[in-house]
mmCIF file with all atom_site columns, C-alpha atoms in Angstrom:
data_model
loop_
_atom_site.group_PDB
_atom_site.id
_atom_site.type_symbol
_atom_site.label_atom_id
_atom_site.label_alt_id
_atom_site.label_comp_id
_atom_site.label_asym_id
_atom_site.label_entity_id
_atom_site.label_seq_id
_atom_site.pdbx_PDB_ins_code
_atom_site.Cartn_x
_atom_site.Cartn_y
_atom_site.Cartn_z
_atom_site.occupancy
_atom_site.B_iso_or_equiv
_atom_site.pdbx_formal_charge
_atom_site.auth_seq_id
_atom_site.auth_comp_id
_atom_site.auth_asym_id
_atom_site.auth_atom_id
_atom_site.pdbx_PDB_model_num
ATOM 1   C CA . UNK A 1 1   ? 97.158  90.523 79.212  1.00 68.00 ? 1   UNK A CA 1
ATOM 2   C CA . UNK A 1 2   ? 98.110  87.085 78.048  1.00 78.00 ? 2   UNK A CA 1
ATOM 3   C CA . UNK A 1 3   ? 95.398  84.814 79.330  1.00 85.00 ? 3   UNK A CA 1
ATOM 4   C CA . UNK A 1 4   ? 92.620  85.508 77.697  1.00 86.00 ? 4   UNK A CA 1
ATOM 5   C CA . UNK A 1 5   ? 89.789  87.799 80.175  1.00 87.00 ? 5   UNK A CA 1
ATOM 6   C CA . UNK A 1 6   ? 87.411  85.296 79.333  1.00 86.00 ? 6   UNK A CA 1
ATOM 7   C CA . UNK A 1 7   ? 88.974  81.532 80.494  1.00 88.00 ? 7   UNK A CA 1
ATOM 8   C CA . UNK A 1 8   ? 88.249  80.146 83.426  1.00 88.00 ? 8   UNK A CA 1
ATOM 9   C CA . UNK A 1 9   ? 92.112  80.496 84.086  1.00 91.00 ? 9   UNK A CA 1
ATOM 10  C CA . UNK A 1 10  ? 91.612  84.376 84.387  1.00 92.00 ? 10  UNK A CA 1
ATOM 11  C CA . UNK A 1 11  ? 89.182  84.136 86.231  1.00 93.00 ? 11  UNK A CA 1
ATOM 12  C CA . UNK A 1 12  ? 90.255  81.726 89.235  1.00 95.00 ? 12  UNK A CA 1
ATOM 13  C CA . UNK A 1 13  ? 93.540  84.215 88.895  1.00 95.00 ? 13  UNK A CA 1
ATOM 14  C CA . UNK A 1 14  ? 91.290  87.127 89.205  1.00 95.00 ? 14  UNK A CA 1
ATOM 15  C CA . UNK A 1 15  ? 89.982  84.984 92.313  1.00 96.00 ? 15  UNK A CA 1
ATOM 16  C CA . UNK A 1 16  ? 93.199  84.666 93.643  1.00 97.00 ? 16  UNK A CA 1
ATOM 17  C CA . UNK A 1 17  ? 94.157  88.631 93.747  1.00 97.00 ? 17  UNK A CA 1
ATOM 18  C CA . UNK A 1 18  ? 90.311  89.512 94.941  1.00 97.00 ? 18  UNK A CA 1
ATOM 19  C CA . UNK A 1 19  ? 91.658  86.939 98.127  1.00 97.00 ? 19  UNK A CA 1
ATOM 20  C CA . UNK A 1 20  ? 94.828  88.865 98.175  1.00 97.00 ? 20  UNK A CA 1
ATOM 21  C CA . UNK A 1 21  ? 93.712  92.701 98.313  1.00 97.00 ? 21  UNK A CA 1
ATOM 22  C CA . UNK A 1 22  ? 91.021  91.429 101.010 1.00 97.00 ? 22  UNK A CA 1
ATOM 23  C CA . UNK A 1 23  ? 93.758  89.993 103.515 1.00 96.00 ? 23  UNK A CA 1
ATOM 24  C CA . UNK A 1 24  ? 97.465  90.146 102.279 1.00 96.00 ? 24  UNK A CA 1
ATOM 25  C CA . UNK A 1 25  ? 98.058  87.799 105.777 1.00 96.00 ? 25  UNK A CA 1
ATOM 26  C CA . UNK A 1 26  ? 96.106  84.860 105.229 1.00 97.00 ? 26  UNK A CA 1
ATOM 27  C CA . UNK A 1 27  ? 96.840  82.776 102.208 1.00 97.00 ? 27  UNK A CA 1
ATOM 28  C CA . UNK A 1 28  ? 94.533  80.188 104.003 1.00 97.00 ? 28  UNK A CA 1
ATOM 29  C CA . UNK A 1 29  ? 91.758  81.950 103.209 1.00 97.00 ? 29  UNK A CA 1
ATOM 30  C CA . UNK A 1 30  ? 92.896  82.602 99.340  1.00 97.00 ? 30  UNK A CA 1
ATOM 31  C CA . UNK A 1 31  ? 93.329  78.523 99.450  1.00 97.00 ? 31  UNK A CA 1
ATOM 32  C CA . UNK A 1 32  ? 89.665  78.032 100.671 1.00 96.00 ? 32  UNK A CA 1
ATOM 33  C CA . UNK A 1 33  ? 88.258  80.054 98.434  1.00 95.00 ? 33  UNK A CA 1
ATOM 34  C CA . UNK A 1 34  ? 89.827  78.215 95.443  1.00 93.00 ? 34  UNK A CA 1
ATOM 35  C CA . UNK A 1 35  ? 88.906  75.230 97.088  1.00 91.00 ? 35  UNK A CA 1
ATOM 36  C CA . UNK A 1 36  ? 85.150  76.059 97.284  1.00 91.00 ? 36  UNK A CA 1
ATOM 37  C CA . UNK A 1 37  ? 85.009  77.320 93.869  1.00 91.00 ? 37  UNK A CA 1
ATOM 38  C CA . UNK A 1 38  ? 87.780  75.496 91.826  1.00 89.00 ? 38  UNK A CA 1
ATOM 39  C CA . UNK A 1 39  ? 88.797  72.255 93.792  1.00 85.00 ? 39  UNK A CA 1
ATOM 40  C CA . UNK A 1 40  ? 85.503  69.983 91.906  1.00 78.00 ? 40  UNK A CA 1
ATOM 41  C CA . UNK A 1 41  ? 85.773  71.945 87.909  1.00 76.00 ? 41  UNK A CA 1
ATOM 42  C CA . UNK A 1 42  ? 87.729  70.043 85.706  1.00 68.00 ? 42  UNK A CA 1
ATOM 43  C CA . UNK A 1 43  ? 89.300  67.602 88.036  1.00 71.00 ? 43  UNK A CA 1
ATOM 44  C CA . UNK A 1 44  ? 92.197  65.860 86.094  1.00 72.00 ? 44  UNK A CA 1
ATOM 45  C CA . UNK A 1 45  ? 90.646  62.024 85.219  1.00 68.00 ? 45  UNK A CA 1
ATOM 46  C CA . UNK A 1 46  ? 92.230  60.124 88.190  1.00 70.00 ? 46  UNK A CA 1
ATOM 47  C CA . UNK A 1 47  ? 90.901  62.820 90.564  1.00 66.00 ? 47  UNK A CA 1
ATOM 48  C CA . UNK A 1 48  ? 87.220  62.426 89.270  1.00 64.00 ? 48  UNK A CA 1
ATOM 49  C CA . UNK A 1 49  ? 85.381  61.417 92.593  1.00 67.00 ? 49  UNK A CA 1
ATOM 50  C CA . UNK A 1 50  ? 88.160  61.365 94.536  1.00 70.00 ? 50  UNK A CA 1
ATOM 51  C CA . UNK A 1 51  ? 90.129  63.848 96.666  1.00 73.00 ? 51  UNK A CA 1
ATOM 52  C CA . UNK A 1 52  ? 92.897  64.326 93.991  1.00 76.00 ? 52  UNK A CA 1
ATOM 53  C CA . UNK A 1 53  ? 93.173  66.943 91.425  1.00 79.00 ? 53  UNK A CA 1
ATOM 54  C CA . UNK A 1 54  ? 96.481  67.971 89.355  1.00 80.00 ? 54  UNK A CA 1
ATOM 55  C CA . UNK A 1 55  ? 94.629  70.075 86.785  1.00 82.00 ? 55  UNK A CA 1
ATOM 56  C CA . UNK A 1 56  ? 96.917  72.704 85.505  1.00 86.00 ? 56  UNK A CA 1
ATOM 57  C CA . UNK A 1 57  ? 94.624  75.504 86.766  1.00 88.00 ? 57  UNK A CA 1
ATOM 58  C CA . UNK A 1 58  ? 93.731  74.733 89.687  1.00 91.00 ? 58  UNK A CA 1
ATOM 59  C CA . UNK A 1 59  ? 97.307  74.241 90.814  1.00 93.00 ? 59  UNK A CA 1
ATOM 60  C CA . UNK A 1 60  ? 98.275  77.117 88.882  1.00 95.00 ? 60  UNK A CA 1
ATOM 61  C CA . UNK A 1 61  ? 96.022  78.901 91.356  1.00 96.00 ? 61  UNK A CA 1
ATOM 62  C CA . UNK A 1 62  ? 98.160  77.224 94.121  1.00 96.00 ? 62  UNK A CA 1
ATOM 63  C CA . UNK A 1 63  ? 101.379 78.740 92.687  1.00 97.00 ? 63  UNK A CA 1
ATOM 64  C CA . UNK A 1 64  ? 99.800  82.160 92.343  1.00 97.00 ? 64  UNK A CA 1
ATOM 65  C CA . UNK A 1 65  ? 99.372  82.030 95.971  1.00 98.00 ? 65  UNK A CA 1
ATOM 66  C CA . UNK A 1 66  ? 102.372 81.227 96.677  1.00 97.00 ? 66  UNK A CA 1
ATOM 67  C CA . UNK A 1 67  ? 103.941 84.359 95.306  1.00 97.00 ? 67  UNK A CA 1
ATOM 68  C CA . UNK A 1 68  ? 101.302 86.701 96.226  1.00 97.00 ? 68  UNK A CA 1
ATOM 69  C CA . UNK A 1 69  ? 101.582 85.633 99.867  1.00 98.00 ? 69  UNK A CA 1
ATOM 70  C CA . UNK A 1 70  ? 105.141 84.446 99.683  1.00 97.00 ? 70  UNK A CA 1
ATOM 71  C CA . UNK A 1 71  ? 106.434 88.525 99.937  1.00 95.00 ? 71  UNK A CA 1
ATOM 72  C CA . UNK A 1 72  ? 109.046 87.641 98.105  1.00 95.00 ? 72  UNK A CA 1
ATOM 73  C CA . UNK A 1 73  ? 110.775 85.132 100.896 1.00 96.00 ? 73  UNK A CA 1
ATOM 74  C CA . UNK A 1 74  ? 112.094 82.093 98.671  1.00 96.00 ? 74  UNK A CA 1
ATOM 75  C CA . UNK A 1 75  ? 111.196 79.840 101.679 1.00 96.00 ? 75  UNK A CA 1
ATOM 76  C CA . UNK A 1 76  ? 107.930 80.993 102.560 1.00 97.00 ? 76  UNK A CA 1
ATOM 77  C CA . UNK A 1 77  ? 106.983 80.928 98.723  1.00 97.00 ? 77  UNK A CA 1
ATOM 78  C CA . UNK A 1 78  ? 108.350 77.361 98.879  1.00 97.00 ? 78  UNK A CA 1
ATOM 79  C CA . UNK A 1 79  ? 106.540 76.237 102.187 1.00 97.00 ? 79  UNK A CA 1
ATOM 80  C CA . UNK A 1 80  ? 102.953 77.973 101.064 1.00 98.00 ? 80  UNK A CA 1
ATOM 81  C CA . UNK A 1 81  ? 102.754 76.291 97.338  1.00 97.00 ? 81  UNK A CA 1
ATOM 82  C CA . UNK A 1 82  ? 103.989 73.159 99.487  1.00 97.00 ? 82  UNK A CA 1
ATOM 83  C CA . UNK A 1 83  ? 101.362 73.227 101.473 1.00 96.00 ? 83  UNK A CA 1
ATOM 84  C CA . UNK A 1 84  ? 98.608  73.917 99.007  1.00 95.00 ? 84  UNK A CA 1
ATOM 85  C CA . UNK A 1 85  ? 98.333  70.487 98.022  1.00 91.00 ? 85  UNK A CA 1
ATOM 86  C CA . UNK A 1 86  ? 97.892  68.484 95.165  1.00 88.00 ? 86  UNK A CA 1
ATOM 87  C CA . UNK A 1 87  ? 100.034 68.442 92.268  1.00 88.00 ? 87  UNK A CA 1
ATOM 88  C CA . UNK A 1 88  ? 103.131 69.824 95.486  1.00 88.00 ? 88  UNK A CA 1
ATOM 89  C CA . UNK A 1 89  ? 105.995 68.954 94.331  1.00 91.00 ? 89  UNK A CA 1
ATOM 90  C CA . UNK A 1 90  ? 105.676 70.303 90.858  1.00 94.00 ? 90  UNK A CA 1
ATOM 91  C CA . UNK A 1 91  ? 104.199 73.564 91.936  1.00 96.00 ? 91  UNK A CA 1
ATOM 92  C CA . UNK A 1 92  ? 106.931 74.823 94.870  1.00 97.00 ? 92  UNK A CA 1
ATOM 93  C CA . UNK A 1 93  ? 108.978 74.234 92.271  1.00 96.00 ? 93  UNK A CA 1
ATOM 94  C CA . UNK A 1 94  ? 107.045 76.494 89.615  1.00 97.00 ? 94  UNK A CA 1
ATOM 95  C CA . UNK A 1 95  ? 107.310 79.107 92.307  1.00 97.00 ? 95  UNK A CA 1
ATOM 96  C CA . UNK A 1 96  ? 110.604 78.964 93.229  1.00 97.00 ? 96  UNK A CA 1
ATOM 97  C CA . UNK A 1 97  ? 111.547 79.493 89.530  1.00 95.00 ? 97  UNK A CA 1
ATOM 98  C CA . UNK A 1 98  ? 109.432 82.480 89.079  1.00 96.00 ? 98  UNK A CA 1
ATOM 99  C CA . UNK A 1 99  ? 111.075 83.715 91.982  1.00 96.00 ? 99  UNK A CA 1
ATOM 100 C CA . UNK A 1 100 ? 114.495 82.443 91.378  1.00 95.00 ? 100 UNK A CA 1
ATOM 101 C CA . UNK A 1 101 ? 114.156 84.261 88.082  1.00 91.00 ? 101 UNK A CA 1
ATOM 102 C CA . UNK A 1 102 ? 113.239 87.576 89.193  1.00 92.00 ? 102 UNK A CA 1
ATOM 103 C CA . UNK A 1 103 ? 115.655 87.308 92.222  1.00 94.00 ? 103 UNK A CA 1
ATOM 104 C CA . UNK A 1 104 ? 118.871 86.160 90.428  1.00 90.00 ? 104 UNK A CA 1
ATOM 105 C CA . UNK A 1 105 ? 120.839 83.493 91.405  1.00 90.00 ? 105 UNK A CA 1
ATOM 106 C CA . UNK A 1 106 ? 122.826 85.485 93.726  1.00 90.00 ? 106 UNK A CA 1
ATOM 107 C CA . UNK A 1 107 ? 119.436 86.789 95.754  1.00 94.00 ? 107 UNK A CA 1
ATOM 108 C CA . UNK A 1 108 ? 118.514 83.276 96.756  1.00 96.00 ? 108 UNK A CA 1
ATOM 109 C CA . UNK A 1 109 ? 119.531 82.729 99.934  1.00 96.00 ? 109 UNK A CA 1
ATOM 110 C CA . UNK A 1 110 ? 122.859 80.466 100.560 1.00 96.00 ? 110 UNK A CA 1
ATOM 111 C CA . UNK A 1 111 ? 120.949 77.928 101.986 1.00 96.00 ? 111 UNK A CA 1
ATOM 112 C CA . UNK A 1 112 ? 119.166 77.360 98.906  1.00 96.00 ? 112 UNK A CA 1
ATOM 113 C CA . UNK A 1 113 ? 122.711 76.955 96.774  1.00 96.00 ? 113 UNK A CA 1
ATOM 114 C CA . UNK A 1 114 ? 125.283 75.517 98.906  1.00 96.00 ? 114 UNK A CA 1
ATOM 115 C CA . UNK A 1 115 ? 124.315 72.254 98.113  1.00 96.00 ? 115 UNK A CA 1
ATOM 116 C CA . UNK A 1 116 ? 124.271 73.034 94.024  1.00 96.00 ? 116 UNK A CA 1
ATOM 117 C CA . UNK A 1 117 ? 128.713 72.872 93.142  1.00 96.00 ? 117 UNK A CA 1
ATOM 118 C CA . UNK A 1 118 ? 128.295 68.969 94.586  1.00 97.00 ? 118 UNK A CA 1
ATOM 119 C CA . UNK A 1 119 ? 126.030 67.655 91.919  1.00 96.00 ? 119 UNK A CA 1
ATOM 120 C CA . UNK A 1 120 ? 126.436 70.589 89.081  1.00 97.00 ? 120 UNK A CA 1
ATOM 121 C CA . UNK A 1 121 ? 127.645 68.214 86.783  1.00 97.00 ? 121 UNK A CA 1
ATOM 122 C CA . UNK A 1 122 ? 126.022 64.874 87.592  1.00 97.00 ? 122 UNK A CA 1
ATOM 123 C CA . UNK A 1 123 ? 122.735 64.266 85.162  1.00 97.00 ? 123 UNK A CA 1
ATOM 124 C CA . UNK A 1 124 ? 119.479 64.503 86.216  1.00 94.00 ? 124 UNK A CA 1
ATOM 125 C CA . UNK A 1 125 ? 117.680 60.883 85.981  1.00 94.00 ? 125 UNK A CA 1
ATOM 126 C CA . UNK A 1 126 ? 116.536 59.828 82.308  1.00 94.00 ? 126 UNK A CA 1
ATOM 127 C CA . UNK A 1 127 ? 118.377 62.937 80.778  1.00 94.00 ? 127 UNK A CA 1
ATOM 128 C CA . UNK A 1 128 ? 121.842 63.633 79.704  1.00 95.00 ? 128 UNK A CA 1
ATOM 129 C CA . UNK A 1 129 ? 121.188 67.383 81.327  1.00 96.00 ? 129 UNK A CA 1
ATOM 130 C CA . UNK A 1 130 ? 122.855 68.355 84.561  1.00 97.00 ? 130 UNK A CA 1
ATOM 131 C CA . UNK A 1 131 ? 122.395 71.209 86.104  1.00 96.00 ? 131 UNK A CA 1
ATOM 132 C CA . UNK A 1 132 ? 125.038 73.227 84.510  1.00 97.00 ? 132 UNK A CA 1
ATOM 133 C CA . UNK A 1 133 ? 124.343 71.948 81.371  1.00 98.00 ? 133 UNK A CA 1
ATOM 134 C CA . UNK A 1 134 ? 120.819 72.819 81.377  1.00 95.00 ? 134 UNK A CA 1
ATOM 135 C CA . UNK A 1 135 ? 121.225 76.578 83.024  1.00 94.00 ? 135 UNK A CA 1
ATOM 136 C CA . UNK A 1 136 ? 123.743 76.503 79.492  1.00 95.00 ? 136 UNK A CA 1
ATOM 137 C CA . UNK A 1 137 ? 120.985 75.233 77.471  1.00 97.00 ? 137 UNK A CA 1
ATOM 138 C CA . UNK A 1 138 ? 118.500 78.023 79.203  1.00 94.00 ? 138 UNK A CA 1
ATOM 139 C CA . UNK A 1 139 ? 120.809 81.046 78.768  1.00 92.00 ? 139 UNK A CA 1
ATOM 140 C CA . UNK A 1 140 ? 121.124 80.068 75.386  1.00 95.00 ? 140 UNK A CA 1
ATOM 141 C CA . UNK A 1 141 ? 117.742 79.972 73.870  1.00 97.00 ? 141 UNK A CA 1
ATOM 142 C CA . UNK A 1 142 ? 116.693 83.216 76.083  1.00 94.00 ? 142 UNK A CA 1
ATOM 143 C CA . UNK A 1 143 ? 119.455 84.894 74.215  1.00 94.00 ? 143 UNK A CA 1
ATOM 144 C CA . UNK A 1 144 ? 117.676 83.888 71.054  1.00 96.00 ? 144 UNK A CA 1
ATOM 145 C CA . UNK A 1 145 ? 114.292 84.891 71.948  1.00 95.00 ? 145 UNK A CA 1
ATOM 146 C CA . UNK A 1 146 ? 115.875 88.462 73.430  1.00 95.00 ? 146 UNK A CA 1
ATOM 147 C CA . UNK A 1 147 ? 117.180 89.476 70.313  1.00 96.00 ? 147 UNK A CA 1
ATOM 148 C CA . UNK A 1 148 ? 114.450 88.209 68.051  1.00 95.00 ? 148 UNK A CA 1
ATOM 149 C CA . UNK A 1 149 ? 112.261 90.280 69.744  1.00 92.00 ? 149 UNK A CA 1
ATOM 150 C CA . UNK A 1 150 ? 114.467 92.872 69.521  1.00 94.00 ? 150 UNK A CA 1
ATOM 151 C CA . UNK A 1 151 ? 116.724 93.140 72.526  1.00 96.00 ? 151 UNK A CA 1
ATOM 152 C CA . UNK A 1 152 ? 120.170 92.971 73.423  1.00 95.00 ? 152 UNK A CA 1
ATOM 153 C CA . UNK A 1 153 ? 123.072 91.929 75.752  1.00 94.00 ? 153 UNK A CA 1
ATOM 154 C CA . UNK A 1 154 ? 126.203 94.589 76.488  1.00 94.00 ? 154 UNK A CA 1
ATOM 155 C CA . UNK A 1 155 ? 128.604 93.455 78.538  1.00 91.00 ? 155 UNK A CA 1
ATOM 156 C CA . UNK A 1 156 ? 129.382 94.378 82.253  1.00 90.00 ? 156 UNK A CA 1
ATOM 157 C CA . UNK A 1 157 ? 132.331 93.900 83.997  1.00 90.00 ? 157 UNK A CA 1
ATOM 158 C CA . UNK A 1 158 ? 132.500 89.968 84.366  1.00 86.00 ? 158 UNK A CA 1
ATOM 159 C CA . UNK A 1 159 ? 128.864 89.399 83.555  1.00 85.00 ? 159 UNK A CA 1
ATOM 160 C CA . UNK A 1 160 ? 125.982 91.021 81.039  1.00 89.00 ? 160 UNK A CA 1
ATOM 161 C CA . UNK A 1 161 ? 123.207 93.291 81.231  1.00 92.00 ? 161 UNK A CA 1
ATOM 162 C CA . UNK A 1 162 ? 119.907 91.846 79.098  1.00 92.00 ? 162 UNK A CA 1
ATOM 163 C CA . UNK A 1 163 ? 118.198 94.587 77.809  1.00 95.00 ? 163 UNK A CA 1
ATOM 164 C CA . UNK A 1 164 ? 114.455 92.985 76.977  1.00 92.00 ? 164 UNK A CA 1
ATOM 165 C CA . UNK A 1 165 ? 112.532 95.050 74.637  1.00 93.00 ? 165 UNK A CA 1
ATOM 166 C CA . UNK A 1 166 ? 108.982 95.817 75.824  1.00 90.00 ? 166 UNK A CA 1
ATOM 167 C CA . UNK A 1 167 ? 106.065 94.065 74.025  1.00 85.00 ? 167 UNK A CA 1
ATOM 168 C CA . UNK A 1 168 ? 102.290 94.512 74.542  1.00 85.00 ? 168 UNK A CA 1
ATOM 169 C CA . UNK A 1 169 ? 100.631 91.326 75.936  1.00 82.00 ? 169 UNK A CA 1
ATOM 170 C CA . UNK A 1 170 ? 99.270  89.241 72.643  1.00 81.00 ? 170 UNK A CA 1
ATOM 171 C CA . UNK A 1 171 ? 96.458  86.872 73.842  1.00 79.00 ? 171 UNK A CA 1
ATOM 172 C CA . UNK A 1 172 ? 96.402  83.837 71.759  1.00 80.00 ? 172 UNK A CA 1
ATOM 173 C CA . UNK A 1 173 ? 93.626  84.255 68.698  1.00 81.00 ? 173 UNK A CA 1
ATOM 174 C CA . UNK A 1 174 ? 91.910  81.572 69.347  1.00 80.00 ? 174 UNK A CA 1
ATOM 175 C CA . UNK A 1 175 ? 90.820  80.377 73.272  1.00 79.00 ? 175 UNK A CA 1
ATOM 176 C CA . UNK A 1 176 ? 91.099  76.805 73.528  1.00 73.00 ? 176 UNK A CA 1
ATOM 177 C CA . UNK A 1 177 ? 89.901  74.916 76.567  1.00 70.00 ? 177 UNK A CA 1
ATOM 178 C CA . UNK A 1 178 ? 89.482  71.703 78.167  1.00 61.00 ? 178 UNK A CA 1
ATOM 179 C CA . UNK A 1 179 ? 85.651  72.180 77.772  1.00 56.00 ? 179 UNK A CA 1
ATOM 180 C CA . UNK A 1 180 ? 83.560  75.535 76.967  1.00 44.00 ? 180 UNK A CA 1
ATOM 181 C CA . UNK A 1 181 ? 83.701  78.013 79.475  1.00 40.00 ? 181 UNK A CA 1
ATOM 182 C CA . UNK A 1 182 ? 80.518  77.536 81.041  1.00 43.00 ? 182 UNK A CA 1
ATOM 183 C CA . UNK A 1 183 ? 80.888  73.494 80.941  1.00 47.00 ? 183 UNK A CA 1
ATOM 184 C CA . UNK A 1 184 ? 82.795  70.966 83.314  1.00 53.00 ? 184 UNK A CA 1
ATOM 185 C CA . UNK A 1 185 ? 82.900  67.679 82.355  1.00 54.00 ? 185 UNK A CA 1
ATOM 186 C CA . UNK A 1 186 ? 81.651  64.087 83.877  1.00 58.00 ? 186 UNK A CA 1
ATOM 187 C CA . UNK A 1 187 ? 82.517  60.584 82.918  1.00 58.00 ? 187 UNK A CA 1
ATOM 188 C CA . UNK A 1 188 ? 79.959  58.141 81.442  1.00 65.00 ? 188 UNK A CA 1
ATOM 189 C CA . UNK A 1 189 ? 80.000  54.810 80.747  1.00 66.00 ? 189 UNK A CA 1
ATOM 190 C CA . UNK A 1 190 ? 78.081  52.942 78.039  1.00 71.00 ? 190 UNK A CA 1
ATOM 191 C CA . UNK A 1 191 ? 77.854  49.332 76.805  1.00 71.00 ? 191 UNK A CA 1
ATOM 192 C CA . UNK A 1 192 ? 80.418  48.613 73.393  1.00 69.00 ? 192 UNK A CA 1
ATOM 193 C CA . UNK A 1 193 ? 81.390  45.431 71.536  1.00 72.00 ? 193 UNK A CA 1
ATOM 194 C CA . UNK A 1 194 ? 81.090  43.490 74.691  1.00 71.00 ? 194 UNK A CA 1
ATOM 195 C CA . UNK A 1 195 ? 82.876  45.996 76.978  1.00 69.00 ? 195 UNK A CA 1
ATOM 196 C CA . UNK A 1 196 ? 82.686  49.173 77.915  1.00 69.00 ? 196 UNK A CA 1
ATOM 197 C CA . UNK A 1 197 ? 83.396  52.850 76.479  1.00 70.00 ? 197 UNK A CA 1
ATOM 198 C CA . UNK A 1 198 ? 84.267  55.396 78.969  1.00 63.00 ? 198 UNK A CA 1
ATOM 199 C CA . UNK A 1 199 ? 83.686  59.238 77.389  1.00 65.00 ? 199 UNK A CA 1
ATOM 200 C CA . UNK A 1 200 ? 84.138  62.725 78.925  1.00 57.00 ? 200 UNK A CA 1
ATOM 201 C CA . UNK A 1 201 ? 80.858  64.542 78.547  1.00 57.00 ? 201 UNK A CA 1
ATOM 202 C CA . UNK A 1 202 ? 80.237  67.971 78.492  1.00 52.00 ? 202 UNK A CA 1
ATOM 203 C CA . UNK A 1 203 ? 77.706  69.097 81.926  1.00 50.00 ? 203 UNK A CA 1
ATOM 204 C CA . UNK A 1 204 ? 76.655  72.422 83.099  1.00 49.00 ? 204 UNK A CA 1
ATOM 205 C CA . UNK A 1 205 ? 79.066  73.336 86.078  1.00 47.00 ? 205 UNK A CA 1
ATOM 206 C CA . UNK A 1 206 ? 77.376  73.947 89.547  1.00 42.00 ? 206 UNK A CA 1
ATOM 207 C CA . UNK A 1 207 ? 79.457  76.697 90.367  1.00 45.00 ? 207 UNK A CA 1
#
């Protein structure tokens, strides 16, 4: 596996599946749980005390949701990593790419893609990317990573078949967290040069 066993990512994933194989039909329940356990650890810094968190794991959490109780249905994935909360427009989207990727373009329903040959060439706001110049982009540099890790594309009719060589999951070699595994973090204050110094400090997590 990829994550590391030992983060707190894998874990709140492992959290996520446990939810799952208990009741496949209630992603409600998977969203509590996280909630209970996840929603106060490692809060992103204009969430601390407040109802608001956009840490990456967390909402990761949200997006693994999504496509374990999403069955596959673009819109229901969609709708359920909507309605998560939080960081929701960014992770719907997350979702639907996942999705959208294992899919193919052509198994997203119509409704989805009618809309796309209208603005397929205007650019995005503060890029010069639209979106046929970034699905060009895209398709490029997977090409490049296929074949350095030694794959290859054959042609197909009018398209091409991506033959992806099969590698073993490589954790990284070193983990690398926000704070140590066991830790979450609060936010002091203290008295400096006439104003004041706001620091993240290491605490022992209540969960």
């Amino acid at each position: 596996h990829a994550i590391p066993a030992e983060s707190t990512y894998a874990e709140l994933i492992r959290d996520v599946i446990a939810a799952h194989e208990a009741d496949p039909s209630d992603w409600r329940a998977a969203w509590r749980k996280l909630e209970d356990r996840w929603g106060a650890v490692d809060v992103c810094p204009d969430g601390r005390n407040a109802p608001f968190n956009i840490d990456a794991k967390l909402n990761g959490g949200y997006i693994a949701i999504a496509l374990l109780y999403g069955d596959g249905d673009f819109g229901k994935t969609m709708e359920i990593a909507l309605r998560c909360g939080q960081d929701n427009d960014c992770n719907p989207a997350s979702a639907a790419g996942i999705l959208g990727t294992v899919l193919g373009f052509r198994g997203i329903p119509e409704r989805y893609t009618a809309g796309i040959p209208a603005i397929a060439d205007r650019e995005f706001a503060f890029t010069t990317y639209s979106f046929n110049t970034v699905a060009e982009a895209s398709a490029r540099i997977a090409r490049q990573v296929v074949k350095a890790e030694g794959g290859r594309m054959s042609p197909r009719d009018s398209s091409e078949v991506w033959h992806i060589a099969r590698r073993p999951a490589t954790p990284p070699k070193q983990l690398e967290q926000f704070v140590d595994v066991a830790l979450a973090a609060q936010l002091t204050a203290a008295p400096f040069e006439g104003g004041i110094r706001l620091e993240w400090q290491p605490v022992r997590s209540a969960r």
